[in-house]
mmCIF file of C-alpha atoms in Angstrom:
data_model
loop_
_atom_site.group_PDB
_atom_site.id
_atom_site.type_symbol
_atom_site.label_atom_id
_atom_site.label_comp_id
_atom_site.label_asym_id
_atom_site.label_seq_id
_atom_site.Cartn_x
_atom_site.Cartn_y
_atom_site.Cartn_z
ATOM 1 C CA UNK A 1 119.795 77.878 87.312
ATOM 2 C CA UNK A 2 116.221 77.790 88.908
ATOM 3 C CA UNK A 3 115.774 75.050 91.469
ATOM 4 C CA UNK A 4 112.117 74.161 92.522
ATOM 5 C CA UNK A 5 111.747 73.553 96.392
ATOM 6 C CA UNK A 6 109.120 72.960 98.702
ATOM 7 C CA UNK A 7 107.744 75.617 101.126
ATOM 8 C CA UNK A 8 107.803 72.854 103.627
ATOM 9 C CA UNK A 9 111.361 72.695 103.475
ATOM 10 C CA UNK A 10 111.496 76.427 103.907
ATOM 11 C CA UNK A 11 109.160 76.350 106.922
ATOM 12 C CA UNK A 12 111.699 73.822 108.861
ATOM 13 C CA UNK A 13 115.024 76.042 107.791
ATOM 14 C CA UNK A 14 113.332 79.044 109.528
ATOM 15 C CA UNK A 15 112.292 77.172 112.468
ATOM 16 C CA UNK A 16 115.701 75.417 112.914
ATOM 17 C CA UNK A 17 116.965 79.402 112.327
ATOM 18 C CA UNK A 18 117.611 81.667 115.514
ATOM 19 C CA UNK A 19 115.302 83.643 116.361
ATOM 20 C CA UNK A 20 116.630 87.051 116.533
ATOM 21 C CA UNK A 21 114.194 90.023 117.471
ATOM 22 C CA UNK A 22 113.290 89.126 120.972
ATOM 23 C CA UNK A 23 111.888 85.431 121.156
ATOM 24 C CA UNK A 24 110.867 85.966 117.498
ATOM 25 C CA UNK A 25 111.894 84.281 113.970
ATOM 26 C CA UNK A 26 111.776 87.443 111.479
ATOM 27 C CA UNK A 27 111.056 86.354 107.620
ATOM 28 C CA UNK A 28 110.864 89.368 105.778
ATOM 29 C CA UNK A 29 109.945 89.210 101.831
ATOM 30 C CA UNK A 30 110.911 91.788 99.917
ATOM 31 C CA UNK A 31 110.584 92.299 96.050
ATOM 32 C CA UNK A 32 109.429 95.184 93.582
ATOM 33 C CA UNK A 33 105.479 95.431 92.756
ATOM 34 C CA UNK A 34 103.930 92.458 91.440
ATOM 35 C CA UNK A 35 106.828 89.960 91.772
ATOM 36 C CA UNK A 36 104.825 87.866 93.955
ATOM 37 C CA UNK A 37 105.466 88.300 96.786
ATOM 38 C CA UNK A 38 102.206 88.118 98.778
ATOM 39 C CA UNK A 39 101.719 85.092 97.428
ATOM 40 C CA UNK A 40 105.321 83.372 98.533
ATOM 41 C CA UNK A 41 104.313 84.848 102.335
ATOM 42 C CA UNK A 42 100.876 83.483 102.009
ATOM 43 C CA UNK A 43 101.837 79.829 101.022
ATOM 44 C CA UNK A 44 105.043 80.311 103.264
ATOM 45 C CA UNK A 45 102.726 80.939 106.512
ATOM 46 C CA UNK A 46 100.545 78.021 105.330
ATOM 47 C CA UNK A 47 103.173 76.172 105.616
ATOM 48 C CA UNK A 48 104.767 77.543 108.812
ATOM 49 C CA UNK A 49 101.340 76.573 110.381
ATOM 50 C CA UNK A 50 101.809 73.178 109.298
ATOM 51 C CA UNK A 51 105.063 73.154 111.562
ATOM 52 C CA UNK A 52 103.458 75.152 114.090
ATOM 53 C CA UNK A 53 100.699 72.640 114.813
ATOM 54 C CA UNK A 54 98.121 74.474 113.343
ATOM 55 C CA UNK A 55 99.010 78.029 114.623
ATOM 56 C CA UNK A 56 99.419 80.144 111.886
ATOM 57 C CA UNK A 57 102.378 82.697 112.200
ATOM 58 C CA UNK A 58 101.157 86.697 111.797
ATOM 59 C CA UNK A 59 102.223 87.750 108.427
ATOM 60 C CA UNK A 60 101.996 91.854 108.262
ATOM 61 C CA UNK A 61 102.188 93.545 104.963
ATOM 62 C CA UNK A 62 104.254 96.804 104.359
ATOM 63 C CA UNK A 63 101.269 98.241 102.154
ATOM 64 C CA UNK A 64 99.135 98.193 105.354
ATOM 65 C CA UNK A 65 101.297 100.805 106.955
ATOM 66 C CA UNK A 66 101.780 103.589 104.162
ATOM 67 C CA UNK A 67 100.540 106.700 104.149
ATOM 68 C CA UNK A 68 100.103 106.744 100.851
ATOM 69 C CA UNK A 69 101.739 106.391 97.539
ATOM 70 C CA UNK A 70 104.600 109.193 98.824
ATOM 71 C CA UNK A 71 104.882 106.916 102.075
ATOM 72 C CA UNK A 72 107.156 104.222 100.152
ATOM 73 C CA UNK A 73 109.910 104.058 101.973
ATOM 74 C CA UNK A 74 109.702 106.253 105.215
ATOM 75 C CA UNK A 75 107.136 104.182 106.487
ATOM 76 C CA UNK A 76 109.431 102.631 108.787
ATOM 77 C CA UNK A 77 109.924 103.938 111.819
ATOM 78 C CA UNK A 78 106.085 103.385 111.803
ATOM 79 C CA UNK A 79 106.712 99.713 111.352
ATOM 80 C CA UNK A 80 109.669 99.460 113.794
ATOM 81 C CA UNK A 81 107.696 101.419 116.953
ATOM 82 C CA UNK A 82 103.982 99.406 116.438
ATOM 83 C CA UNK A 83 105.356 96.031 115.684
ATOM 84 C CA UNK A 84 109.228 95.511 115.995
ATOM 85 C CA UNK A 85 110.196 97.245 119.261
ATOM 86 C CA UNK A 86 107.286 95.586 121.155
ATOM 87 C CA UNK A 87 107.932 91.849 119.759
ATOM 88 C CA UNK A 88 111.854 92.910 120.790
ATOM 89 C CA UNK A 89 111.124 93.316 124.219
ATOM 90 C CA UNK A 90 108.808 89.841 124.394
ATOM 91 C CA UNK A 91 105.360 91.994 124.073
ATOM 92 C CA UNK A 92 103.000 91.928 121.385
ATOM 93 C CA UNK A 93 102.688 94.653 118.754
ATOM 94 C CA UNK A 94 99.316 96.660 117.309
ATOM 95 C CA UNK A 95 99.752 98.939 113.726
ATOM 96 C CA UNK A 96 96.514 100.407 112.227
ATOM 97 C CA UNK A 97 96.114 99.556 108.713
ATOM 98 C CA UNK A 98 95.948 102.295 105.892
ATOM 99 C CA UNK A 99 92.756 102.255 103.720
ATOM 100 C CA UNK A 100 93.699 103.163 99.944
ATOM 101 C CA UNK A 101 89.812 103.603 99.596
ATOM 102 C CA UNK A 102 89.472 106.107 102.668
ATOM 103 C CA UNK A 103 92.757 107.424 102.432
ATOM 104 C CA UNK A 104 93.493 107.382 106.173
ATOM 105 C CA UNK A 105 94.474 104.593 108.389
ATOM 106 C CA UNK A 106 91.656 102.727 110.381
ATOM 107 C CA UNK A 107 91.056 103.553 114.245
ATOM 108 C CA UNK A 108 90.648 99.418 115.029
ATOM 109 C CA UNK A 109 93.993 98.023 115.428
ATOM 110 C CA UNK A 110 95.431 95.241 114.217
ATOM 111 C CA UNK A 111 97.164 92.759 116.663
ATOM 112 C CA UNK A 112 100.649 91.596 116.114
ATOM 113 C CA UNK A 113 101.023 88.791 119.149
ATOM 114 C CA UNK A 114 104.218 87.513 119.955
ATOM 115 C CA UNK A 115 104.948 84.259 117.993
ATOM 116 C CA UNK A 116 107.797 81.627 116.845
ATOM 117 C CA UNK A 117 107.640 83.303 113.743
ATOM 118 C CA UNK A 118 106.627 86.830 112.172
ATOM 119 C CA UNK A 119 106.406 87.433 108.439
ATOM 120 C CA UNK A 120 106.956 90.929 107.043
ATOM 121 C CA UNK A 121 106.043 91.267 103.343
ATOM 122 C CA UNK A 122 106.599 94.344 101.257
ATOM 123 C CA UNK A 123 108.743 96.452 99.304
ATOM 124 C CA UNK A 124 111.744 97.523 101.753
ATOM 125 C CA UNK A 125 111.147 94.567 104.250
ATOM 126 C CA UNK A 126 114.585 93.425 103.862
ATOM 127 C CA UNK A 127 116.052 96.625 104.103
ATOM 128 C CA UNK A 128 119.589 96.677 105.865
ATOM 129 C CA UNK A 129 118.196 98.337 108.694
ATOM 130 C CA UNK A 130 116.403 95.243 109.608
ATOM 131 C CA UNK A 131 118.782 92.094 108.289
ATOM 132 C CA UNK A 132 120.839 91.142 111.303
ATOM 133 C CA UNK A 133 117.528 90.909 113.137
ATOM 134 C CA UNK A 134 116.466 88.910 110.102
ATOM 135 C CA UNK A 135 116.393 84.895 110.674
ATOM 136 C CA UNK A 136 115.557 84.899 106.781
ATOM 137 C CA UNK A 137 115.521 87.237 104.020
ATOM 138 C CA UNK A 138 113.571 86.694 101.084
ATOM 139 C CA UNK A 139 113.818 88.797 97.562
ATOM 140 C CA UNK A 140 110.931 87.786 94.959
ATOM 141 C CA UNK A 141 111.602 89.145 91.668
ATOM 142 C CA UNK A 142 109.906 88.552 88.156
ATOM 143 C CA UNK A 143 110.423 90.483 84.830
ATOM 144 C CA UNK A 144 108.999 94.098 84.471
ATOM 145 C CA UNK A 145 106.440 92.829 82.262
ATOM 146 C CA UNK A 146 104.889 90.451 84.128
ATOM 147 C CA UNK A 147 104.957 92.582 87.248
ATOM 148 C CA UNK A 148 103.205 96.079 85.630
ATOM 149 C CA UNK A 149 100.504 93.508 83.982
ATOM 150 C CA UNK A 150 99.834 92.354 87.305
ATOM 151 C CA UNK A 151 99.553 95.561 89.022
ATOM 152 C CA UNK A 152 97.187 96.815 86.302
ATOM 153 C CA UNK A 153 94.889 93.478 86.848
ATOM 154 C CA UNK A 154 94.805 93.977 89.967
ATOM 155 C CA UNK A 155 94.337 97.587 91.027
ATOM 156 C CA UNK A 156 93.345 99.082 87.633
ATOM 157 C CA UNK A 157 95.027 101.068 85.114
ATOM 158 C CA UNK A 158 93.933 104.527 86.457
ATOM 159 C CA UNK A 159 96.848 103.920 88.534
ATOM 160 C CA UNK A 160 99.407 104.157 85.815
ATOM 161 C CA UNK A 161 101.186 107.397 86.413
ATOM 162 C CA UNK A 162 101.334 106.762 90.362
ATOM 163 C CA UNK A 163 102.929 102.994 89.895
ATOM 164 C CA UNK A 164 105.497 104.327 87.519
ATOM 165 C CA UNK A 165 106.700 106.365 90.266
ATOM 166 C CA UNK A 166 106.360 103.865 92.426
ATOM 167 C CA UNK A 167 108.353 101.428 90.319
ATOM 168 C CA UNK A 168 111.278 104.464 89.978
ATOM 169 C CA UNK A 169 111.214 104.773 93.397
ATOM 170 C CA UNK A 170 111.974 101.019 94.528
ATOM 171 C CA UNK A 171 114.621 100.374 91.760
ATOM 172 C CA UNK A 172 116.344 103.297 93.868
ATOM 173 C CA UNK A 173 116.140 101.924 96.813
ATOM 174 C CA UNK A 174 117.073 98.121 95.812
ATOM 175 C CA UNK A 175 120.246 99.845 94.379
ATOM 176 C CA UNK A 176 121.003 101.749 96.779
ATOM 177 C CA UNK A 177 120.690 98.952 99.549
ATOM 178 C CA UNK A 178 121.810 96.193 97.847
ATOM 179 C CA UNK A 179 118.815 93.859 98.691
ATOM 180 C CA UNK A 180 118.517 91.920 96.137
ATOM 181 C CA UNK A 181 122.109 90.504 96.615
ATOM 182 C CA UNK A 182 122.106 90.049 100.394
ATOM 183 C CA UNK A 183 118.926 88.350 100.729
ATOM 184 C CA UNK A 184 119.405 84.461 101.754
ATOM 185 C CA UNK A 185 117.092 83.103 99.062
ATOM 186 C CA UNK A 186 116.486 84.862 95.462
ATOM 187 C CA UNK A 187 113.084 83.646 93.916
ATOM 188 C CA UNK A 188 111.932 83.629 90.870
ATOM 189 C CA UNK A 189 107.879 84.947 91.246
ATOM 190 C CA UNK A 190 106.988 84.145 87.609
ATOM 191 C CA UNK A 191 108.618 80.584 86.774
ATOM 192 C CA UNK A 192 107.758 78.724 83.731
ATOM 193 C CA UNK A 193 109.080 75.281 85.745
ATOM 194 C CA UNK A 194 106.195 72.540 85.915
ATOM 195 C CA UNK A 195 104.617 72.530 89.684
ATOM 196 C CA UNK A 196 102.813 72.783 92.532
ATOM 197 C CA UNK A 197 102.412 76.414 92.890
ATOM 198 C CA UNK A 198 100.947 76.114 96.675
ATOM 199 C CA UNK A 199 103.746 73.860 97.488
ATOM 200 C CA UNK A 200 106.275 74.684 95.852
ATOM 201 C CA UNK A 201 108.491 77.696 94.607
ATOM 202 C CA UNK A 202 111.417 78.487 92.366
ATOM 203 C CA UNK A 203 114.661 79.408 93.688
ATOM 204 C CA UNK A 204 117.187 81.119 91.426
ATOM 205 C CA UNK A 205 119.687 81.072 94.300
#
């Protein structure tokens, strides 16, 4: 049964949450390609900021630190030194972002300051590594379909034979690490359900 709830809702259970990596609440949204998951942090943060008084929480996506399409999923002791150990500790974080155009990450960096609330999105965010530092733990899913259309709309379908790996490469590693099943809320990315898609999202559990 899909449920529709309010991202305001969601903002005040991971407030009222404990914050777990250093003086931080970690929400980390996880999902395959195209489930939507950019788009549940985005309205997520918009709505944290709400909460917040205005501030809005830093909301860091996984695809910023790969090196690369071969870079899916060892990427993260890149993610834990730059941004995780520091906000542990109290201290803000930097990562440099990877350029898919250049091919190489960018020499600016890109602040991570310490906040109520940090948003990880990306494919592997919820990893096990990571939950029990995890105040919530998001896993975005849509059919196969829907997702590989997506992808294609949005990044062209000259990247056909590198997504297919891509895709073979996170049903692995949901299976392997069981995300999908220990993640506190399951959402459903493409819902048919009537409503207010920047308010609003559809839980499946």
């Amino acid at each position: 049964m899909v449920v529709v709830e309010a991202y305001a809702e969601l903002a005040r259970r991971a407030l009222a949450g404990p914050a777990r990596l250093g003086r931080t609440r970690l929400v980390a949204v996880d999902g395959p390609s195209g489930a939507g998951k950019s788009r549940f942090a985005a309205h997520l943060a918009d709505a944290l900021a709400v909460r917040l008084g205005g501030a809005r929480p830093p909301v860091v996506h996984t695809d910023d630190l790969l090196d690369g399409w071969d870079d899916q999923v060892t990427f993260w002791p890149r993610l834990d030194e730059e941004v995780l150990a520091p906000l542990r500790e109290g201290k803000p974080g930097a990562y440099r972002r990877y350029s898919w155009v250049r091919q190489r990450f960018l020499a600016r960096p890109v602040p991570v300051p310490v906040a109520q609330v940090l948003v990880v999105e990306g494919v592997t965010a919820a990893r096990a590594v990571v939950r029990p530092e995890a105040t919530l733990s998001v896993f975005v899913t849509a059919p196969a379909s829907v997702r590989l259309a997506r992808a294609v709309a949005r990044d062209g379908s000259e990247i056909l034979p590198e997504l297919r790996r891509w895709h073979a490469g996170e049903r692995a590693h949901f299976a392997a690490d069981g995300t999908a099943a220990r993640a506190d809320l399951l959402v459903d990315g493409a819902p048919r359900l009537p409503s207010d898609a920047d308010r609003y999202y559809a839980r499946i559990r």
